[in-house]
mmCIF file of C-alpha atoms and ligand atoms in Angstrom:
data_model
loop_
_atom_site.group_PDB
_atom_site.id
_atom_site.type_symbol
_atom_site.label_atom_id
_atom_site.label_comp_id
_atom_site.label_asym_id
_atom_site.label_seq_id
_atom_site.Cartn_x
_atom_site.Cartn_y
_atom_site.Cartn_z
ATOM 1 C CA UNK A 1 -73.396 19.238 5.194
ATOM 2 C CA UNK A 2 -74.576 18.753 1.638
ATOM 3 C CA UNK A 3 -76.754 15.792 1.883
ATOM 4 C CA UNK A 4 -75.586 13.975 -0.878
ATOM 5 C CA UNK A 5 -71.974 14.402 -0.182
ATOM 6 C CA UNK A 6 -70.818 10.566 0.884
ATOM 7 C CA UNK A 7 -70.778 10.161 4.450
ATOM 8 C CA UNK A 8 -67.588 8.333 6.671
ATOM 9 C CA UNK A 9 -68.620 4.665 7.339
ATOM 10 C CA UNK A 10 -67.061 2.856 10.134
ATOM 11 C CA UNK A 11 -64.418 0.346 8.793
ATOM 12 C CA UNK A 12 -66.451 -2.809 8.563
ATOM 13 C CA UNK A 13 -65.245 -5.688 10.288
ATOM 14 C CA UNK A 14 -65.110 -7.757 7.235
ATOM 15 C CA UNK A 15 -62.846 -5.052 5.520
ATOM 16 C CA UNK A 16 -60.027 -5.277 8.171
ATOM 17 C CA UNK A 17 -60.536 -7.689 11.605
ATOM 18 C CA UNK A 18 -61.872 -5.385 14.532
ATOM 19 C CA UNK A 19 -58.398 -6.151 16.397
ATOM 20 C CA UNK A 20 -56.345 -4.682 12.947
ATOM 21 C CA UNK A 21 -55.875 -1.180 11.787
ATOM 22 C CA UNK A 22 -55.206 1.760 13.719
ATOM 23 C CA UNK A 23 -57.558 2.351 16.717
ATOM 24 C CA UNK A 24 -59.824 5.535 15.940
ATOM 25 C CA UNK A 25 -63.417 5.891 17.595
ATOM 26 C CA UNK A 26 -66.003 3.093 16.263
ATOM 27 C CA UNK A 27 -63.104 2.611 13.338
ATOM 28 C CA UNK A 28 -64.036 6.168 11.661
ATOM 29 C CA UNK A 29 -61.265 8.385 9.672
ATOM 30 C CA UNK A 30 -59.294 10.188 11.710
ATOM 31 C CA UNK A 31 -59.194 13.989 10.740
ATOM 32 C CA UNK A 32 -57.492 17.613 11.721
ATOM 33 C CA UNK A 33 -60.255 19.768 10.842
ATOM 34 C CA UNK A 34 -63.862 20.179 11.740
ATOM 35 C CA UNK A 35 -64.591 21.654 8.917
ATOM 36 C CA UNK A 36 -67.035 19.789 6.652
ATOM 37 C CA UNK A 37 -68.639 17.636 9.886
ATOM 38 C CA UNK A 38 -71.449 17.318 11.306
ATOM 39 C CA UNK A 39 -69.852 15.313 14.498
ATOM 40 C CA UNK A 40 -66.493 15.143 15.818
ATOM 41 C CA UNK A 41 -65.138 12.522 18.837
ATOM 42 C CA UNK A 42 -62.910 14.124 20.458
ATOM 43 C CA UNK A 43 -60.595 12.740 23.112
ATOM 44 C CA UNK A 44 -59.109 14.890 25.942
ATOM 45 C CA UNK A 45 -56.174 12.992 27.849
ATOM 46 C CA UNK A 46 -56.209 15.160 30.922
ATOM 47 C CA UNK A 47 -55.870 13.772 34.465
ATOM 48 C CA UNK A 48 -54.398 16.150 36.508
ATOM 49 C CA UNK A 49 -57.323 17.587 38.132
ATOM 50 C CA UNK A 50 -57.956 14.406 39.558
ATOM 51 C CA UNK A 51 -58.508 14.129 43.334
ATOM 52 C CA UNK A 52 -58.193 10.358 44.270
ATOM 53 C CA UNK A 53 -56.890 7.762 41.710
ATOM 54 C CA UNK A 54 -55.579 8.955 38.450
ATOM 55 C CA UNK A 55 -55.106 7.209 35.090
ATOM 56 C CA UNK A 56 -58.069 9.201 33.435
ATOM 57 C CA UNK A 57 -55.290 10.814 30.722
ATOM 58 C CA UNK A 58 -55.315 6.611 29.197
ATOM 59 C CA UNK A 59 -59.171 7.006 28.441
ATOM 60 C CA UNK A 60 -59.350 8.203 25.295
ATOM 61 C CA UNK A 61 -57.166 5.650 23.788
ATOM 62 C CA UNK A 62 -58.414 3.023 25.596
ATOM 63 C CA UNK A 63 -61.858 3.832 25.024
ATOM 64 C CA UNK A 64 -61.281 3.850 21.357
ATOM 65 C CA UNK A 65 -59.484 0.440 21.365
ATOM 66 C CA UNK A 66 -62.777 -0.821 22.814
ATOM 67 C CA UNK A 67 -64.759 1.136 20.090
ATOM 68 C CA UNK A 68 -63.781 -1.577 17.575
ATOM 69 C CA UNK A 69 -66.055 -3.911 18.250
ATOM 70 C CA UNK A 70 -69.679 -1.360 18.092
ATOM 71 C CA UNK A 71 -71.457 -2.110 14.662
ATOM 72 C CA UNK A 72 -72.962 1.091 12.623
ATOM 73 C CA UNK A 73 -76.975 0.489 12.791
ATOM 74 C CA UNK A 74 -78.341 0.848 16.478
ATOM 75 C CA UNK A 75 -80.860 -2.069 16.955
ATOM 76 C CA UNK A 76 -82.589 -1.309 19.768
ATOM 77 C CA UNK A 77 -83.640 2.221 18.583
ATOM 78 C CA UNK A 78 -83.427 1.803 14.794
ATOM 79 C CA UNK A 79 -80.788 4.807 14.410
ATOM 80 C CA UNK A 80 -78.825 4.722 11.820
ATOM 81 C CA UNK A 81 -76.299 7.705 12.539
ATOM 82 C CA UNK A 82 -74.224 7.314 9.808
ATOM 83 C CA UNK A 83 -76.558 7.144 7.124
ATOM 84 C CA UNK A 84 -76.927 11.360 7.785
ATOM 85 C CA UNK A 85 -74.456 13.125 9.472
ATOM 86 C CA UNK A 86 -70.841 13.226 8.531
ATOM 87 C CA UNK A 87 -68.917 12.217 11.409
ATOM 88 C CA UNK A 88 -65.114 11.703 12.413
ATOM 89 C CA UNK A 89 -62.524 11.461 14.909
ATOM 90 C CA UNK A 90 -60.752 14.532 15.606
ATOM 91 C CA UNK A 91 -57.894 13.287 17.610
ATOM 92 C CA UNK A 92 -56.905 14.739 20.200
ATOM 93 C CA UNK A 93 -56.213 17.773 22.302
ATOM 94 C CA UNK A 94 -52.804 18.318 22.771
ATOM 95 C CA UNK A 95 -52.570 19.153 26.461
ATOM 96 C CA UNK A 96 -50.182 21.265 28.667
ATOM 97 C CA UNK A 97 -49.786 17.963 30.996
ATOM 98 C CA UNK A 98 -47.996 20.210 33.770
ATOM 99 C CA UNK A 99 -50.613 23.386 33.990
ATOM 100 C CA UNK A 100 -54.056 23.060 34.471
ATOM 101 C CA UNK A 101 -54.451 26.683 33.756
ATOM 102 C CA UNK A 102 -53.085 26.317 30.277
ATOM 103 C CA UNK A 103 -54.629 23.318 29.386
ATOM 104 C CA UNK A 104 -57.816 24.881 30.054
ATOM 105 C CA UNK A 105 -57.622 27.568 27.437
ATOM 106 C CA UNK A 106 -56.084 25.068 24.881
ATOM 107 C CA UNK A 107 -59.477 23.017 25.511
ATOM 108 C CA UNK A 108 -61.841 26.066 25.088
ATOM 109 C CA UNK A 109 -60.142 27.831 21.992
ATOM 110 C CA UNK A 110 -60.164 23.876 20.579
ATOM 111 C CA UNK A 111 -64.171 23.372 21.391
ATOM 112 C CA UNK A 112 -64.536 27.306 20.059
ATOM 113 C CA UNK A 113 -63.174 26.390 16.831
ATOM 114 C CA UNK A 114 -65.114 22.889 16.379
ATOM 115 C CA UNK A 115 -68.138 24.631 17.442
ATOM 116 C CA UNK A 116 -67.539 27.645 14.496
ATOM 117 C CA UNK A 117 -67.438 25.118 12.382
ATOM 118 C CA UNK A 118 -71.252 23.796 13.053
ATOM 119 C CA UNK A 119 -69.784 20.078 14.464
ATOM 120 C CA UNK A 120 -70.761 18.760 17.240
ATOM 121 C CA UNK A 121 -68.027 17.251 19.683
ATOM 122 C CA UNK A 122 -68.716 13.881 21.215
ATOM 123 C CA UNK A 123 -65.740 14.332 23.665
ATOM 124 C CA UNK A 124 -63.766 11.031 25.493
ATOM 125 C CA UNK A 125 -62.478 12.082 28.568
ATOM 126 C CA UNK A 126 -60.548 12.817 30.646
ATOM 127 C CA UNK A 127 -61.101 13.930 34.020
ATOM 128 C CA UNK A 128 -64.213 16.038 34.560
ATOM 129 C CA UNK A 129 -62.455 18.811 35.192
ATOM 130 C CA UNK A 130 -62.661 19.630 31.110
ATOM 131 C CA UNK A 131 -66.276 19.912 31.490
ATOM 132 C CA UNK A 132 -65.565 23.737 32.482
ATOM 133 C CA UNK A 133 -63.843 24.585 29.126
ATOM 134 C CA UNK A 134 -65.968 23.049 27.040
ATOM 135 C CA UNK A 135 -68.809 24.362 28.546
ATOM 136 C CA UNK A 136 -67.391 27.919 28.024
ATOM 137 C CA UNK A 137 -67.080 27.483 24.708
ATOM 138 C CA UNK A 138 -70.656 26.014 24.245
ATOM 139 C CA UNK A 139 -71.982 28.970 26.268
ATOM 140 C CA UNK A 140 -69.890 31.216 23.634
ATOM 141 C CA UNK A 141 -71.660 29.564 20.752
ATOM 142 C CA UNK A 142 -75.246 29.120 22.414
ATOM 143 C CA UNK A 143 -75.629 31.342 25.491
ATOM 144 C CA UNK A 144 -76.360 29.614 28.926
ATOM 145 C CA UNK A 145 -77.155 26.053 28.189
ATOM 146 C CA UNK A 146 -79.201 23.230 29.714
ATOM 147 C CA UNK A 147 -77.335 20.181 31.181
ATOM 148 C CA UNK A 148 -78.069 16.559 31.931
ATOM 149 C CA UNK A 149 -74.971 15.455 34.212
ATOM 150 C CA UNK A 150 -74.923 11.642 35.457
ATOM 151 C CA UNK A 151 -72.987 11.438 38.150
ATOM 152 C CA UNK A 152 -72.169 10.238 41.676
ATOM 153 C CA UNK A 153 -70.942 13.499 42.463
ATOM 154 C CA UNK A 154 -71.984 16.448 42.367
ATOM 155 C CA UNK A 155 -69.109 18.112 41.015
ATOM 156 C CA UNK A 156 -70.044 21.721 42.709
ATOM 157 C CA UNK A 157 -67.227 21.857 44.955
ATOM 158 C CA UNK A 158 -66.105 25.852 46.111
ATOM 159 C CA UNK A 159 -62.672 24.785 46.107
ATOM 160 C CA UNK A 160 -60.536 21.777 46.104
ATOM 161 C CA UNK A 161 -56.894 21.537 48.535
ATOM 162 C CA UNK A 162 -57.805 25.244 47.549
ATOM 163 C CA UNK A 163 -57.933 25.083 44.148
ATOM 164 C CA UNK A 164 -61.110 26.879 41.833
ATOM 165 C CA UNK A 165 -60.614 24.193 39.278
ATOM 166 C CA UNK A 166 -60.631 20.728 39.677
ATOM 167 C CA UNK A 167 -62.604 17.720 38.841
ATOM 168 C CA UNK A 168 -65.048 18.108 41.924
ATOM 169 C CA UNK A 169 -65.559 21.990 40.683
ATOM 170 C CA UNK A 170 -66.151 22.386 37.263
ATOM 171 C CA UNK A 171 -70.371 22.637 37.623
ATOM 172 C CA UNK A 172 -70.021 25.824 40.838
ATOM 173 C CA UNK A 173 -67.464 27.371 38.025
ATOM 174 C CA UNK A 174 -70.211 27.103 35.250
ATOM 175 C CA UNK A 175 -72.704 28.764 37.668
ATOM 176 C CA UNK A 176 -70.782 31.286 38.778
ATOM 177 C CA UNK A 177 -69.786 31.931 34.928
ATOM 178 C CA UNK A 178 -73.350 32.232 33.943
ATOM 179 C CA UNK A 179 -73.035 28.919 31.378
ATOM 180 C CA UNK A 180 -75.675 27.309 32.447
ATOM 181 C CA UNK A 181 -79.477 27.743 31.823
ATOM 182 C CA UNK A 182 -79.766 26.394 35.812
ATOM 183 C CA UNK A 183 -83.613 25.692 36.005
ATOM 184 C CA UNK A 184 -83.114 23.266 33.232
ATOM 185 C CA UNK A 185 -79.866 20.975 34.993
ATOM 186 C CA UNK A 186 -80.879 17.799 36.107
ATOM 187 C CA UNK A 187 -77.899 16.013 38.309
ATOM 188 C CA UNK A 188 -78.725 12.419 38.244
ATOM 189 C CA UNK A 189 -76.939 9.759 40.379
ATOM 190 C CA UNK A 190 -75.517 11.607 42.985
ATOM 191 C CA UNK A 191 -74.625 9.324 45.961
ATOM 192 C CA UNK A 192 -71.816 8.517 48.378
ATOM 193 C CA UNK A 193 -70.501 10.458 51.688
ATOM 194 C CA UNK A 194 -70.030 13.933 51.840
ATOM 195 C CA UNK A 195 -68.273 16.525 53.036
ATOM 196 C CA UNK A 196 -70.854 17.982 54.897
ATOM 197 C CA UNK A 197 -74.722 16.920 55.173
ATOM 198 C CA UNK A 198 -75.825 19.795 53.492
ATOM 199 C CA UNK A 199 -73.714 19.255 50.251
ATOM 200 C CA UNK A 200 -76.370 19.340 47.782
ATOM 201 C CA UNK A 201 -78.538 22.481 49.047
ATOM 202 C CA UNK A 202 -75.763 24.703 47.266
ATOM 203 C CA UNK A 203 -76.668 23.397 43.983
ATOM 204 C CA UNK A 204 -80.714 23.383 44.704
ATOM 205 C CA UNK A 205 -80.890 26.923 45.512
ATOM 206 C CA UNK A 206 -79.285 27.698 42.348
ATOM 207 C CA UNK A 207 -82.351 25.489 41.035
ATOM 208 C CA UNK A 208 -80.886 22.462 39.505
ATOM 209 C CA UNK A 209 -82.840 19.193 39.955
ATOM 210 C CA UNK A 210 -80.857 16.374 41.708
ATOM 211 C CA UNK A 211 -81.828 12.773 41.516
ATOM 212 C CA UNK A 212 -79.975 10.984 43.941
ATOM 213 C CA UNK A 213 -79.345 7.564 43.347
ATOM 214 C CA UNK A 214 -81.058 5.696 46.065
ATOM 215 C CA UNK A 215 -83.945 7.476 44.811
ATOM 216 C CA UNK A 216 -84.292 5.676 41.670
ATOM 217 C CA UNK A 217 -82.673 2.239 42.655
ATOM 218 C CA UNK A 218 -84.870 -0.481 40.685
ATOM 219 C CA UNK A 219 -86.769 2.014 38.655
ATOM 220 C CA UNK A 220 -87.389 2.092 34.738
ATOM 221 C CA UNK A 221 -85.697 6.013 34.034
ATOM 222 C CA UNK A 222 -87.805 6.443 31.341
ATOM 223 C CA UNK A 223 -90.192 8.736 33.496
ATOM 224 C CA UNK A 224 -87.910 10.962 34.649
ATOM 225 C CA UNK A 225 -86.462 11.332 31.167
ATOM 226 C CA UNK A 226 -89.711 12.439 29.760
ATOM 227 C CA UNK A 227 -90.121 15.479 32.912
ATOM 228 C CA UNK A 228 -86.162 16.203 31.357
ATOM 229 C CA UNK A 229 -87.348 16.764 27.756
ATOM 230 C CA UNK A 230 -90.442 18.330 29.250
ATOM 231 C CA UNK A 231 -88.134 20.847 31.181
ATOM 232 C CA UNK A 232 -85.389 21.632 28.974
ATOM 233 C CA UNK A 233 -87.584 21.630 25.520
ATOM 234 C CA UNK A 234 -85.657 23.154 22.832
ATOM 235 C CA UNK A 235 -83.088 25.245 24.814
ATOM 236 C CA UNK A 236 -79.087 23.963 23.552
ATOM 237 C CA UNK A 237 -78.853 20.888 25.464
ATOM 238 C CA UNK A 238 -75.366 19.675 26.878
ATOM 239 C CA UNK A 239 -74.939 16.061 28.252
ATOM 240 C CA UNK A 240 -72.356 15.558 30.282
ATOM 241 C CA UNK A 241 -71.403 11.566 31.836
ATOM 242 C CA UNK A 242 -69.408 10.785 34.485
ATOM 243 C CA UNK A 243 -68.943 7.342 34.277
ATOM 244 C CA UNK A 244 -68.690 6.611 37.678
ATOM 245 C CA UNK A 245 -72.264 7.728 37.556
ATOM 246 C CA UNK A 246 -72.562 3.597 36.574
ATOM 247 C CA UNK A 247 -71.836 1.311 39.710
ATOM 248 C CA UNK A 248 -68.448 0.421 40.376
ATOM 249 C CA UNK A 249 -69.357 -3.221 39.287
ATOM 250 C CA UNK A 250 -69.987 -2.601 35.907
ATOM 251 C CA UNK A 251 -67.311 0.758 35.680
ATOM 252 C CA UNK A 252 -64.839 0.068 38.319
ATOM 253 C CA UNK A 253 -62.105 1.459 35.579
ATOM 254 C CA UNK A 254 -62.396 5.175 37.850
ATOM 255 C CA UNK A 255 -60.927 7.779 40.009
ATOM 256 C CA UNK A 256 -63.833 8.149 42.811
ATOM 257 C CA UNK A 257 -65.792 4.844 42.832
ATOM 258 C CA UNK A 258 -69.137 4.735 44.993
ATOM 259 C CA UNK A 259 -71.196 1.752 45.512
ATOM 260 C CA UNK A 260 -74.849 1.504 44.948
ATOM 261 C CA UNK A 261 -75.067 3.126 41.573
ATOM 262 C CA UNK A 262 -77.070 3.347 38.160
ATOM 263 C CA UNK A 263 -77.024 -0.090 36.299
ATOM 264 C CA UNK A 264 -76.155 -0.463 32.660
ATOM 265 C CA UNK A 265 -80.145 -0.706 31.298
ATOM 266 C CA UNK A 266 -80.630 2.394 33.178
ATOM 267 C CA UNK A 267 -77.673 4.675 31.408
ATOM 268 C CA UNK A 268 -79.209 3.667 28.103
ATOM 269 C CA UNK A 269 -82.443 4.533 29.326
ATOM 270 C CA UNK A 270 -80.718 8.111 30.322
ATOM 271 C CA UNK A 271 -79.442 8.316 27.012
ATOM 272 C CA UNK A 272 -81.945 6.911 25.051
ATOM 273 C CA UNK A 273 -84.450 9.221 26.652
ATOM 274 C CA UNK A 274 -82.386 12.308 25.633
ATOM 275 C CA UNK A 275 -83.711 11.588 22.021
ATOM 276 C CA UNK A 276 -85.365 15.076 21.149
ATOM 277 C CA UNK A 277 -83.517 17.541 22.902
ATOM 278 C CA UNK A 278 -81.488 19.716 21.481
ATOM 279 C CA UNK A 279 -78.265 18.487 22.149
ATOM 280 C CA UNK A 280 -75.283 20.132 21.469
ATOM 281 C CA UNK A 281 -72.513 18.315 22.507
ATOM 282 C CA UNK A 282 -71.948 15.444 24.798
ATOM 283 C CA UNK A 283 -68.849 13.768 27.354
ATOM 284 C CA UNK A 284 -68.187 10.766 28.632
ATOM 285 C CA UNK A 285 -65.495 11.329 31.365
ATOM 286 C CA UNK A 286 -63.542 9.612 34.375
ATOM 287 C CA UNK A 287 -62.598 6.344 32.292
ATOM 288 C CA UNK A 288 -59.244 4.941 34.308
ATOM 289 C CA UNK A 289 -57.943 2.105 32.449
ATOM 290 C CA UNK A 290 -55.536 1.238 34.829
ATOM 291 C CA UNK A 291 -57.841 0.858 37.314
ATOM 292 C CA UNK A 292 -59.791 -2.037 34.799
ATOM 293 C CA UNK A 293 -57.840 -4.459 33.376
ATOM 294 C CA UNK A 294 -60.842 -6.168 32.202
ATOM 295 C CA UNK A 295 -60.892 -3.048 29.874
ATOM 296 C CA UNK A 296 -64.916 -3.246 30.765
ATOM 297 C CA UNK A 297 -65.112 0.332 31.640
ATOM 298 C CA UNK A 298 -63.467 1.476 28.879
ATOM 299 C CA UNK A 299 -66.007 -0.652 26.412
ATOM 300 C CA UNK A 300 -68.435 0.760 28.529
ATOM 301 C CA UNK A 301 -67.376 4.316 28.087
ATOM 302 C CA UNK A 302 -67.481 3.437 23.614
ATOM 303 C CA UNK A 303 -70.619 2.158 23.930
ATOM 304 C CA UNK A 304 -72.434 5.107 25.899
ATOM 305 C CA UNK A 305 -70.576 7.345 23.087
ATOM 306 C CA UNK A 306 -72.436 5.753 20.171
ATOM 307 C CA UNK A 307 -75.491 5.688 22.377
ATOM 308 C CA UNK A 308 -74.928 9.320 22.402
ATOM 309 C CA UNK A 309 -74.234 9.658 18.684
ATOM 310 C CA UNK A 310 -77.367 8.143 18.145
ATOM 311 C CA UNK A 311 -79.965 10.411 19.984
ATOM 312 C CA UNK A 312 -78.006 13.804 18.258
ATOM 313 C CA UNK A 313 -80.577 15.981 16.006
ATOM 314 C CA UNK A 314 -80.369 14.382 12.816
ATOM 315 C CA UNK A 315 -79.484 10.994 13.025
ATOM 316 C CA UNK A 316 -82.938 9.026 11.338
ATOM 317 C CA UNK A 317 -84.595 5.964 12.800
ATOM 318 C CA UNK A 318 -84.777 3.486 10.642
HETATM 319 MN MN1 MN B 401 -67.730 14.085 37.866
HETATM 320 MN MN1 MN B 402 -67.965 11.446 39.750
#
């Protein structure tokens, strides 16, 4: 991107009310092409690989209704991510509602695309189950790439009611694919019953780092996010959030809630703290609107997106 070309501004607030106009991501223009960006939100309205409580196929609509009310200029941090990088809403990904399989490969040639274009996606989910195809078309772009996954779960389920690919799969899929660098994957969150008590070993031995959540109850994250940026350094970075990673009392809005979870402070700090890796794209995933009429999940889910958008390579500090 041409520095001087203009760069997409939000629609201010005192242009049109926040609850006017039509609802894009943080009020942005809405596009068809990646070409010319240097960040794309993307929304993925798939639920069906959903184990428990669907809904998850609302989230990206929802989550961009809630968008309307997040201001341009970050002031906790000072970023100021539209000052740099051109950045739009893509829409969304049209689907195959009745085939997993399908929608699958309409997700990866999608990301394959944005990614040949040199954009970044910033993608509203969705179930986690479209982790996989994106992450096969970041591993086509960049090779095996680091992760940072906030989570309750794990996610590295063999098989699901016999199924490879579901939402509680899509990390043993990556493995076995070879898209992930796995001695730089941190799993942070993880909590909750099991199916069996040694659940987590599978993904140690293939050498991720899990931080379970009753390990860092009460703690400032901003340790652990510094060993992160230690460990991954300047390998492609991809950031993938569950957002029932959060407790249930601040994101209830999901498919597989678990009590005693990460507060809201310590997601930023997550975030926040992934300021300097290389990242490469980022999710935000298992948003249930139905499940929160409050709609607090969903404004949840916007806000971690711009947090997001504001640690990507490029965006200044002011
Ligand atoms: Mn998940
Ligand atoms: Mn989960």
């Amino acid at each position: 991107m041409n520095p001087s070309t203009p760069k997409n501004q939000p629609l201010s607030g005192n242009a049109m009310p926040r609850f006017g106009g039509l609802a894009s991501m943080l009020r942005l223009p809405v596009v068809s092409s990646a070409e010319g960006l240097d960040v794309a939100f993307i929304g993925v309205p798939l639920d069906i690989g959903t184990s428990h409580r669907p809904g998850a196929r609302f989230g990206p609509r929802q989550i961009r209704a809630e968008s309307a009310l997040i201001r341009p200029y970050n002031m906790a941090t000072g970023a100021a991510p539209f000052d740099t990088l051109q950045v739009a809403d893509l829409g969304d990904v049209p689907i195959n509602t009745y085939s997993l399989t399908k929608s699958l490969t309409i997700i990866s040639d999608f990301y394959e695309q944005v990614l040949r274009a040199n954009c970044t996606p910033l993608t509203l989910g969705g179930d986690h189950t479209i982790a996989l195809p994106i992450l096969r078309a970041m591993a086509a772009q960049h090779g095996p790439v680091a992760l940072v996954h906030v989570d309750a779960h794990a996610d590295v389920n063999d098989e699901m009611f016999g199924e490879p690919v579901a939402h509680g799969t899509p990390f043993r899929r990556a493995v076995e694919e070879n898209l992930l660098d796995c001695h730089k994957v941190f799993q942070i969150g993880l909590r909750g019953s099991g199916y069996a008590a040694d659940d987590f070993d599978w993904p140690r031995a293939q050498g991720f780092t899990l931080v379970p959540a009753h390990e860092i109850w009460y703690q400032s994250l901003a340790p652990l996010m510094a060993r992160v940026r230690e460990r991954i350094g300047n390998t492609p970075c991809y950031l993938s959030f569950d957002i029932d990673g959060i407790d249930p009392a601040y994101a209830g809005g999901t498919g597989t809630p678990e009590i005693g979870g990460l507060s809201v402070p310590q997601a930023l700090e997550i975030i926040r703290g992934c300021h300097g890796l290389n990242l490469v794209g980022c999710d935000l995933v298992e948003v249930s609107p139905p499940y929160d009429l409050s709609g607090n999940t969903a404004l949840l889910g916007a806000n971690l997106l711009f947090e997001m958008l504001c640690v990507l390579p490029g965006v200044l500090r002011r």
